[in-house]
PDB file of C-alpha atoms in Angstrom:
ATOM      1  CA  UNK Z   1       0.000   0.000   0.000  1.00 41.00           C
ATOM      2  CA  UNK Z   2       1.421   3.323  -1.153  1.00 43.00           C
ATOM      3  CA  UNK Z   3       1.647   6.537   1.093  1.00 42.00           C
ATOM      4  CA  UNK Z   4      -1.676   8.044  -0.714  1.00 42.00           C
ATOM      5  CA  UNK Z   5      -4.000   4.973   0.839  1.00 42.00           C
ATOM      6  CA  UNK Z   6      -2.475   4.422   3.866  1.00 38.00           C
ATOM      7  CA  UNK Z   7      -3.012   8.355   5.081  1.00 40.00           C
ATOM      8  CA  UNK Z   8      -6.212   8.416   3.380  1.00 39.00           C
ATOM      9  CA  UNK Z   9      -6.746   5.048   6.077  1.00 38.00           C
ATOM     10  CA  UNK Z  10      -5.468   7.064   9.176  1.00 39.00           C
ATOM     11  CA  UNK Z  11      -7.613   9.826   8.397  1.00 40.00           C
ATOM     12  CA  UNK Z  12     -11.036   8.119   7.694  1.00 36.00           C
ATOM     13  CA  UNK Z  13     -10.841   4.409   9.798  1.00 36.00           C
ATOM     14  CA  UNK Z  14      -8.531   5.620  13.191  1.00 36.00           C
ATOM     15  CA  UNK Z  15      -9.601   9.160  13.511  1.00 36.00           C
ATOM     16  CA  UNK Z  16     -12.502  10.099  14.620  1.00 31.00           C
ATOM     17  CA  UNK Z  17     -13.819  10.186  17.904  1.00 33.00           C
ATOM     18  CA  UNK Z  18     -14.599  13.050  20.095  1.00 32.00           C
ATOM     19  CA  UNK Z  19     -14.286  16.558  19.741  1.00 33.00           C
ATOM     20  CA  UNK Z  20     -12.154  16.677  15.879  1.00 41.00           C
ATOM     21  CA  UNK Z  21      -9.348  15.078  16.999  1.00 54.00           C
ATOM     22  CA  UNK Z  22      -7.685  11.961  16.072  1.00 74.00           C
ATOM     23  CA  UNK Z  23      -6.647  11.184  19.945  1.00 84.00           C
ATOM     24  CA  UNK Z  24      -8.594   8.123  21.319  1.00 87.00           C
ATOM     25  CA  UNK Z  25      -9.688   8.960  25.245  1.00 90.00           C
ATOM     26  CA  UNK Z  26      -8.271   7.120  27.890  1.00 91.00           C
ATOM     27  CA  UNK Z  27     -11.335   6.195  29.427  1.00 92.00           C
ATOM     28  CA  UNK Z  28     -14.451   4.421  28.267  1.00 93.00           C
ATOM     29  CA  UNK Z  29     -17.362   6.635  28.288  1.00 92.00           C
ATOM     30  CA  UNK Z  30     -19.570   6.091  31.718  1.00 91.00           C
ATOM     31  CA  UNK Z  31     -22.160   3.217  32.083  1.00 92.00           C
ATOM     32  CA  UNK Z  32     -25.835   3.581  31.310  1.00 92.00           C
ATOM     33  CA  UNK Z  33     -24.719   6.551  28.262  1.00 94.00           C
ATOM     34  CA  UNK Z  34     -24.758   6.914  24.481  1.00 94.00           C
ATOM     35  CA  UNK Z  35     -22.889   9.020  22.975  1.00 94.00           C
ATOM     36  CA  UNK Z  36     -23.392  10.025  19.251  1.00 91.00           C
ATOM     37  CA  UNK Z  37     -21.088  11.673  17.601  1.00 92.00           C
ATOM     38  CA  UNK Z  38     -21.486  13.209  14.039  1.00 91.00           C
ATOM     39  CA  UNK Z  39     -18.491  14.516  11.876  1.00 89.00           C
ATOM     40  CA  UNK Z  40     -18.063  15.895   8.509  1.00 89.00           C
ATOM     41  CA  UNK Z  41     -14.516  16.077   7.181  1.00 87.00           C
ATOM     42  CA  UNK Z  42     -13.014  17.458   4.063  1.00 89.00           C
ATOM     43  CA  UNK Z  43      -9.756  16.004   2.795  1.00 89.00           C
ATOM     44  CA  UNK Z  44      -6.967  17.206   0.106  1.00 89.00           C
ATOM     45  CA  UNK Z  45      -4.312  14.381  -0.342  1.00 85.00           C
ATOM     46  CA  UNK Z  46      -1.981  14.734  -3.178  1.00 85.00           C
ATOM     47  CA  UNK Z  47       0.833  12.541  -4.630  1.00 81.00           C
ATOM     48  CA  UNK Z  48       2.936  13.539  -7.664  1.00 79.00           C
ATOM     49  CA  UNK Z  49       0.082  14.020 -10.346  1.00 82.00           C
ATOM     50  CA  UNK Z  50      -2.832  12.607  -8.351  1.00 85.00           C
ATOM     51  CA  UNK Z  51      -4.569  14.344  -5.952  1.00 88.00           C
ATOM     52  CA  UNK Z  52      -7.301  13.122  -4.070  1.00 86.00           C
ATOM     53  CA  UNK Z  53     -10.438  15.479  -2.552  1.00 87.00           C
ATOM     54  CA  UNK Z  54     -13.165  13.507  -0.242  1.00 87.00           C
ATOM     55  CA  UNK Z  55     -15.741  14.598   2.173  1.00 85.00           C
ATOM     56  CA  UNK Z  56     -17.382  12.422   4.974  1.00 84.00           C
ATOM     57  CA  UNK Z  57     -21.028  13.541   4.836  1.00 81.00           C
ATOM     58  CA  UNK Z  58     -21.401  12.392   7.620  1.00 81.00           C
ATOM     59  CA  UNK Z  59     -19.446  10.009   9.403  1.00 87.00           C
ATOM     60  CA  UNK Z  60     -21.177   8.614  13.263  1.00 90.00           C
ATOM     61  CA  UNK Z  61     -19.521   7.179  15.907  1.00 91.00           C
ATOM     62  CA  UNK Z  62     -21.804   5.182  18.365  1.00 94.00           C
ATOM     63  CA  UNK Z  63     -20.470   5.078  21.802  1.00 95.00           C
ATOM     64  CA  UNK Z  64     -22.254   2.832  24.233  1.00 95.00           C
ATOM     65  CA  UNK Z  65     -20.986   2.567  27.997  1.00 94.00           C
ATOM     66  CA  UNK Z  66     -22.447  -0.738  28.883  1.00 92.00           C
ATOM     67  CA  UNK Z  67     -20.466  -1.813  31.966  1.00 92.00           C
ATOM     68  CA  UNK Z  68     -18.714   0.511  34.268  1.00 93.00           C
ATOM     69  CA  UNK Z  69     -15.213   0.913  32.522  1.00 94.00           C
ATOM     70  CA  UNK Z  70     -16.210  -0.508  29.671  1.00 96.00           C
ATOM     71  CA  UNK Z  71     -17.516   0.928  26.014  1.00 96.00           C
ATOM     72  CA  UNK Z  72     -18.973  -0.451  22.734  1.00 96.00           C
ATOM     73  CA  UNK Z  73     -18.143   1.037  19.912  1.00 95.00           C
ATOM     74  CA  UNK Z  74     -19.345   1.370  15.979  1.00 94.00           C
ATOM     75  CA  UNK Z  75     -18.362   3.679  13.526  1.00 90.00           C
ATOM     76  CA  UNK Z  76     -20.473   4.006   9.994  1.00 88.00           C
ATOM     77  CA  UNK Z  77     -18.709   6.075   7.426  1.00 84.00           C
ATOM     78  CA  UNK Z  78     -20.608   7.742   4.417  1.00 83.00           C
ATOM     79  CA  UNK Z  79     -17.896   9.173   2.029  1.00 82.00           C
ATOM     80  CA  UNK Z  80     -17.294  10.880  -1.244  1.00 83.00           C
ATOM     81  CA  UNK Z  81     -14.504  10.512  -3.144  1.00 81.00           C
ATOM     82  CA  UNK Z  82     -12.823  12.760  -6.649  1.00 82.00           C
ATOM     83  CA  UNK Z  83      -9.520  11.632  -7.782  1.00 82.00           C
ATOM     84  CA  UNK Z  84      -8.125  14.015  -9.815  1.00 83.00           C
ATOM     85  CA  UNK Z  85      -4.966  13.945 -12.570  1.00 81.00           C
ATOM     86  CA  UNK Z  86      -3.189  17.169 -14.015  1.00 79.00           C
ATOM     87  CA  UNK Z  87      -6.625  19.050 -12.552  1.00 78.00           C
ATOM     88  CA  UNK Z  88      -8.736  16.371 -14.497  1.00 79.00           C
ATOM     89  CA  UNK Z  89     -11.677  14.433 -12.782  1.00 81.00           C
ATOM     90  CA  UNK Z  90     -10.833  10.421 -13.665  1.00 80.00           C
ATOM     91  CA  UNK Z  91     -13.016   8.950 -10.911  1.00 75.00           C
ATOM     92  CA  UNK Z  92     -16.008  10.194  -8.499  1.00 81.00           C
ATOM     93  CA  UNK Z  93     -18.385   7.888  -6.190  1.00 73.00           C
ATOM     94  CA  UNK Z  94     -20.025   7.948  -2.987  1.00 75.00           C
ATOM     95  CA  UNK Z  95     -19.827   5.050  -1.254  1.00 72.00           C
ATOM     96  CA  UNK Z  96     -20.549   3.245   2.807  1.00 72.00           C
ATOM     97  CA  UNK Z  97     -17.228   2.880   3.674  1.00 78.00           C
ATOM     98  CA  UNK Z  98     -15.976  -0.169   5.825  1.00 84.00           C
ATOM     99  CA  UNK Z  99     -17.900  -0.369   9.409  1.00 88.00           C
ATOM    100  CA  UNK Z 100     -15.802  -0.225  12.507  1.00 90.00           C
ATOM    101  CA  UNK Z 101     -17.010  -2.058  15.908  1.00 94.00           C
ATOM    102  CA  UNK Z 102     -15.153  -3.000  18.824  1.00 95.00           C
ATOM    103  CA  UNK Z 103     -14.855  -1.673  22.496  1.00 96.00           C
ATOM    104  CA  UNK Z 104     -12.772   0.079  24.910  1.00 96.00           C
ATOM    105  CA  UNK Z 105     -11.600  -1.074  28.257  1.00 96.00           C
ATOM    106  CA  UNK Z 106     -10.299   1.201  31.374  1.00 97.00           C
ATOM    107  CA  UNK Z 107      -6.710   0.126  32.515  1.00 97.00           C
ATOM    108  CA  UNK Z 108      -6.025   1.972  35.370  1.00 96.00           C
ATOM    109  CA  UNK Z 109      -6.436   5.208  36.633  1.00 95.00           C
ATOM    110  CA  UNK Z 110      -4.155   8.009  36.607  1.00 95.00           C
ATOM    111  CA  UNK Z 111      -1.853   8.351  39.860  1.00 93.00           C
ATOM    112  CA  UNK Z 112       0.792  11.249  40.439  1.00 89.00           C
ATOM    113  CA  UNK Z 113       3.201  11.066  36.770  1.00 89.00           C
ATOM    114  CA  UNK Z 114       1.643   7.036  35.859  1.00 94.00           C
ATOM    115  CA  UNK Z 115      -0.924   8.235  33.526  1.00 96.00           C
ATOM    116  CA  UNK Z 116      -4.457   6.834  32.923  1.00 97.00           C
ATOM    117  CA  UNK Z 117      -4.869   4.279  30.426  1.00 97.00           C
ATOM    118  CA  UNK Z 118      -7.352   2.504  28.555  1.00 96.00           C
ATOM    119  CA  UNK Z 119      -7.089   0.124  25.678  1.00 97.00           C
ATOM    120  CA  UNK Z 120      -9.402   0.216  22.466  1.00 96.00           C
ATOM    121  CA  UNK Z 121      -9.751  -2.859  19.794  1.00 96.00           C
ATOM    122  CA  UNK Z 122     -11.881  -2.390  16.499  1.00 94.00           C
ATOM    123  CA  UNK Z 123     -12.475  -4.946  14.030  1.00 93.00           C
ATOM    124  CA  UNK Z 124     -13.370  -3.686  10.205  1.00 89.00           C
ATOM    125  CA  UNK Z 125     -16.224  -5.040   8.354  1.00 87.00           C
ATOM    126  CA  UNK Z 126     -15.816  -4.319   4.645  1.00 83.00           C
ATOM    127  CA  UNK Z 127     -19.176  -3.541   2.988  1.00 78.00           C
ATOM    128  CA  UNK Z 128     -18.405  -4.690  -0.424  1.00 71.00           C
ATOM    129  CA  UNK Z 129     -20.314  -7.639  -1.894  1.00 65.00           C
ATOM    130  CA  UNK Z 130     -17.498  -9.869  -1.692  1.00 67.00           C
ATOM    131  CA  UNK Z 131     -17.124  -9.878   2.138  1.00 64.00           C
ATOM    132  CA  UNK Z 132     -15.120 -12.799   3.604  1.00 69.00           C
ATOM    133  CA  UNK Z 133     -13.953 -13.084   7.069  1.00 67.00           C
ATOM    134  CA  UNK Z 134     -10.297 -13.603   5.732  1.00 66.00           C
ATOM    135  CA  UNK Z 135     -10.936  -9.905   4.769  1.00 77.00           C
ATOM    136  CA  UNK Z 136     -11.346  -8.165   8.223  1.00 86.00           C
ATOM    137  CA  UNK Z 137      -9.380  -5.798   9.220  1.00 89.00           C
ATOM    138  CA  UNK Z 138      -7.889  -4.916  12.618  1.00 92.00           C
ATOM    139  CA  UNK Z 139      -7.347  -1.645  14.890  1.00 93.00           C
ATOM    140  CA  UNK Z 140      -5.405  -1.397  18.718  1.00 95.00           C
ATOM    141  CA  UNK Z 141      -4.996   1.263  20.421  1.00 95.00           C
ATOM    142  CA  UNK Z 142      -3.381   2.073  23.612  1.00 96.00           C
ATOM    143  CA  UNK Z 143      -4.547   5.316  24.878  1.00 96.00           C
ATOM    144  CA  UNK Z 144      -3.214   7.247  27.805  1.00 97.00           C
ATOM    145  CA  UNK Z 145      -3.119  10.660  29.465  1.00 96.00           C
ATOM    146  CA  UNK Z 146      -1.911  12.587  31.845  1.00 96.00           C
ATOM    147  CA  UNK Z 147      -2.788  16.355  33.444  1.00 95.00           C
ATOM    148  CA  UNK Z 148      -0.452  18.979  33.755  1.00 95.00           C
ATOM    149  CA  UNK Z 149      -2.464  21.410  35.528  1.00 94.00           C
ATOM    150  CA  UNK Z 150      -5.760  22.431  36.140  1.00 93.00           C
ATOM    151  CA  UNK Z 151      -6.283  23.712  32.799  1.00 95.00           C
ATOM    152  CA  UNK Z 152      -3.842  21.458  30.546  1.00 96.00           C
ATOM    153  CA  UNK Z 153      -3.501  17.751  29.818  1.00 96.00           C
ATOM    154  CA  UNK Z 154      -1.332  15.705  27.199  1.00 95.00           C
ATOM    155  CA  UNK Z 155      -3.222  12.600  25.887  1.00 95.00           C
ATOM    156  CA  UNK Z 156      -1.599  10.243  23.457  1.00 95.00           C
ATOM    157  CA  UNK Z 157      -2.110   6.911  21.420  1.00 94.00           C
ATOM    158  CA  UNK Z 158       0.207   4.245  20.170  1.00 94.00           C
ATOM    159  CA  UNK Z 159      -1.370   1.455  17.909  1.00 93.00           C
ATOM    160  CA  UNK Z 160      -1.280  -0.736  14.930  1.00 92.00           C
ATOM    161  CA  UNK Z 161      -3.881  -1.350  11.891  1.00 90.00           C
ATOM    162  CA  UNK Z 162      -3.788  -3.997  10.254  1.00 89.00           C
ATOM    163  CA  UNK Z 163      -6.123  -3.309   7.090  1.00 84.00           C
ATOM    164  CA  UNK Z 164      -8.543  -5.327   4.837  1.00 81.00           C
ATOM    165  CA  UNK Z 165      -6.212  -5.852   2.035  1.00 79.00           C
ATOM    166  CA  UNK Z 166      -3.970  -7.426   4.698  1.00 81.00           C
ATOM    167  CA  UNK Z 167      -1.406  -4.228   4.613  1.00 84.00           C
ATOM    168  CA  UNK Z 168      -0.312  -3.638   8.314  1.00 87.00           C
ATOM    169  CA  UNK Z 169       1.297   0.205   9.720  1.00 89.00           C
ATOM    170  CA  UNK Z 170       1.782   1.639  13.381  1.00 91.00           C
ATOM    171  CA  UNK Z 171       0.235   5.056  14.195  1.00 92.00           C
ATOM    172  CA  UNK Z 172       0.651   7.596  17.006  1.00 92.00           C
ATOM    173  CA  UNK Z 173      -1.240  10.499  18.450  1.00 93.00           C
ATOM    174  CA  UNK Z 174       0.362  13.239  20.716  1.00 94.00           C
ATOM    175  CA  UNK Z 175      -2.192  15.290  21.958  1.00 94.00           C
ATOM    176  CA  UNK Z 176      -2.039  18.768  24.191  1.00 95.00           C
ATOM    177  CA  UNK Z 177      -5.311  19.962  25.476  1.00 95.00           C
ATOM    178  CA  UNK Z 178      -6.037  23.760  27.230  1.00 96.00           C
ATOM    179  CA  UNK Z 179      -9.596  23.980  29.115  1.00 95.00           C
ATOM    180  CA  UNK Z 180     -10.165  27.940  28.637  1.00 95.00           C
ATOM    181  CA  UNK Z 181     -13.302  27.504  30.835  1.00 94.00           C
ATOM    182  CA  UNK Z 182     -16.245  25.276  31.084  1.00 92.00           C
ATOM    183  CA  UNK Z 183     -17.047  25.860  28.058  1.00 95.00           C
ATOM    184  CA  UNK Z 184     -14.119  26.354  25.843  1.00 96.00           C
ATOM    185  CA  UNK Z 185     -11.448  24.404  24.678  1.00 95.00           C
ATOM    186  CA  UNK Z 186      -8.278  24.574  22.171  1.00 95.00           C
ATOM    187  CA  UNK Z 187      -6.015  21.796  21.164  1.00 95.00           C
ATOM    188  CA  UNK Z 188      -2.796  21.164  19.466  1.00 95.00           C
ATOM    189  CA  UNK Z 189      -1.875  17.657  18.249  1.00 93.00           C
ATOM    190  CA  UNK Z 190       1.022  15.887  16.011  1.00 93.00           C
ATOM    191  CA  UNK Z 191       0.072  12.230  14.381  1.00 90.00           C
ATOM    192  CA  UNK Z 192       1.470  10.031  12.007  1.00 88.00           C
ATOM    193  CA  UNK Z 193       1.781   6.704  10.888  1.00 87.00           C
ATOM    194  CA  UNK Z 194       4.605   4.245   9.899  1.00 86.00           C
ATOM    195  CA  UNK Z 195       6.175   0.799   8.862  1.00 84.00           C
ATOM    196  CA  UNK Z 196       8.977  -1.188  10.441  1.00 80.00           C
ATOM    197  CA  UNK Z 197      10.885   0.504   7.360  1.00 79.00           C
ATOM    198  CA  UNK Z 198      10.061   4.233   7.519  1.00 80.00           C
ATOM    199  CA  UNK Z 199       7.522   7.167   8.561  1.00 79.00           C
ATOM    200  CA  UNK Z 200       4.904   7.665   6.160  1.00 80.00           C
ATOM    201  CA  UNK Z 201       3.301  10.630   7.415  1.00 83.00           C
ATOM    202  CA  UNK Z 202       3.760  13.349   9.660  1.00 87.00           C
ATOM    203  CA  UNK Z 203       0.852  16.053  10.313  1.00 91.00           C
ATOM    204  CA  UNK Z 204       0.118  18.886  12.878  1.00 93.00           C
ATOM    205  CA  UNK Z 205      -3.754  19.028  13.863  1.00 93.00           C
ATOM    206  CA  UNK Z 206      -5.151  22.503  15.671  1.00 94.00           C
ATOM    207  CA  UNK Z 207      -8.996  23.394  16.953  1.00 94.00           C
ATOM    208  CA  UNK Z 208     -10.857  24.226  19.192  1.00 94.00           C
ATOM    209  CA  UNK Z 209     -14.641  23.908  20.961  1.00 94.00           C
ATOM    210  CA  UNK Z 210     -17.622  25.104  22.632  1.00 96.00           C
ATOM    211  CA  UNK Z 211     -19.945  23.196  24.927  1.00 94.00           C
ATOM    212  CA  UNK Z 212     -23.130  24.823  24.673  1.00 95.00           C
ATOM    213  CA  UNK Z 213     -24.646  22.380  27.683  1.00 92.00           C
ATOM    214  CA  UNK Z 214     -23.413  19.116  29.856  1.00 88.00           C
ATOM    215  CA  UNK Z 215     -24.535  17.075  27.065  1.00 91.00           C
ATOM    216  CA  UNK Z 216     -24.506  18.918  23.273  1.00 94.00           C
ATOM    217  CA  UNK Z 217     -20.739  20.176  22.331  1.00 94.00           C
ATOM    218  CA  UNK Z 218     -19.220  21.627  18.238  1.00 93.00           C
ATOM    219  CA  UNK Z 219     -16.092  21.202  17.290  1.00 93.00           C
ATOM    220  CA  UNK Z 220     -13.719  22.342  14.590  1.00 93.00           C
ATOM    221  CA  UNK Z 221     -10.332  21.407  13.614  1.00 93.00           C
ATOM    222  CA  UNK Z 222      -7.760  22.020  10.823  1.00 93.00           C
ATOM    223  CA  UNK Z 223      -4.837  19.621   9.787  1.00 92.00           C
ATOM    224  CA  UNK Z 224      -1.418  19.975   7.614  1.00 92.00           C
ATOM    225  CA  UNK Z 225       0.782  17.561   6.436  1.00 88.00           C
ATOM    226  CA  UNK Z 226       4.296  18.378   7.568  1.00 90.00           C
ATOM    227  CA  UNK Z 227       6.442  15.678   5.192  1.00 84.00           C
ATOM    228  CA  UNK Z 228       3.347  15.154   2.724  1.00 82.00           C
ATOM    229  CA  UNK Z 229       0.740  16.940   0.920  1.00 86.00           C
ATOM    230  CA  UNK Z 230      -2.424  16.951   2.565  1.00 87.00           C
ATOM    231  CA  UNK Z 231      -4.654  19.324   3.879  1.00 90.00           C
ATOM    232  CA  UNK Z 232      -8.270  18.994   5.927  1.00 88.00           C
ATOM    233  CA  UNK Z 233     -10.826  21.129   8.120  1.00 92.00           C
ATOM    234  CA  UNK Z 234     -13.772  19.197   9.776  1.00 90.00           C
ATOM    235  CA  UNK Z 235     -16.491  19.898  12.365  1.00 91.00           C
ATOM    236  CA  UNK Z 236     -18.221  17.566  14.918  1.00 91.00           C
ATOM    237  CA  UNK Z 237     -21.521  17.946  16.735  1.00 92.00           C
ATOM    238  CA  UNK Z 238     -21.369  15.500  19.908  1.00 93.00           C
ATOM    239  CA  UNK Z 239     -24.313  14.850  21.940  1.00 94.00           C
ATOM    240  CA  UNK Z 240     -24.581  12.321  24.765  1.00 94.00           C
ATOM    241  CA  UNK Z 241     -27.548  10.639  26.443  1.00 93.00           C
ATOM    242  CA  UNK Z 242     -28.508   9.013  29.797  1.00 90.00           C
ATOM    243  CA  UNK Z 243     -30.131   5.845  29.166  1.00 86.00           C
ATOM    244  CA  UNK Z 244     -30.619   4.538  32.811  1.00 81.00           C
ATOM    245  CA  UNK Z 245     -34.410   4.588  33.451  1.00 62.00           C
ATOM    246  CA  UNK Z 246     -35.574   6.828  36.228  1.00 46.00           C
TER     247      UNK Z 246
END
């Protein structure tokens, strides 16, 4: 797999949870809650002569705490793709992209410098008609965190995908997070993925947020390649729900 799929595969299958950044949480979401979350994405990859523009319209992320420490997850991608040559349109679709589901599991909690830590496992279901289960693909995260202060925490992610053409490639997440108030938030983050051979990519993600209540947040984030070409601004709108009957 060349260095045009595989970001394209960070981007769209490990990225999004809450708040537009690619950092997986270190802690499952609490029992008895669902959390939607709904993001739209658009993405500028280019390679040489190709260049590839694609919009999620929507993606959703299901969260479901179901145990105390303990999350299910499933992820349902709708995407549209243009490839483009010498600024010529060769290929266009919209398409259901592969379904994640899997779960995340607390660790430990965080205690003086030992950060928190959870760990998150996704298998992907490819939606194309010739779906075999020699064709699933595989994500694992290890997510951890730690706070600085009152106001500023570093989260970060180290994990391996292992896709459903069989091609395999380590990620990370570093993650730095300032609480302005209650309400506000701003972020600064540096991901990438790589091979046993070499780094394939190397970006810089920035936002920011607003909680407009306990349960309904909007988020907005823009990302840069640093050793490639890519470019992309998205927005989520999370919203989370008690489901414990009164």
């Amino acid at each position: 797999m060349n260095k045009f799929s595989i970001v394209f595969i960070v981007l769209i299958t490990i990225n999004y949870t809450a708040i537009s950044q690619t950092v997986e949480p270190s802690a499952a979401i609490n029992k008895n809650t669902l959390q939607f979350e709904i993001e739209s994405l658009y993405t500028i990859q280019k390679e040489e002569t190709m260049e590839m523009k694609s919009w999620s319209i929507p993606s959703a992320l299901f969260r479901i705490g179901l145990l105390k420490g303990f999350e299910f997850q499933i992820n349902t991608p709708i995407i549209k793709e243009e490839l483009w040559e010498n600024d010529h349109l060769i290929h266009s679709l919209n398409k259901f992209d592969d379904i994640q589901a899997g779960f995340s599991i607390n660790l430990w909690k965080e205690k003086n410098s030992f950060p928190e830590a959870s760990i998150m496992i996704r298998a992907i279901l490819p939606t194309d008609s010739e779906f075999k289960l020699s064709k699933l693909g595989k994500i694992c995260s290890l997510n951890f965190s730690n706070t600085l202060s009152e106001k500023l925490s570093i989260n970060y992610n180290f994990g391996y995908a292992i896709e459903t053409d069989a091609s395999k490639s380590g990620f990370y997440i570093a993650n730095f997070t300032y609480k302005l108030s209650d309400k506000i938030h701003f972020f600064a983050e540096n991901f990438g993925d790589f091979t046993n051979h070499k780094l394939i990519s190397h970006n810089l993600n920035i936002g920011g947020g607003y909680n407009f209540s306990n349960n309904f947040a909007f988020d907005l984030s823009v990302a840069n390649g640093i050793n490639h070409h890519m470019f992309y601004v998205g927005g989520i709108v999370t919203y989370v729900i008690n489901t414990k009957k009164s």
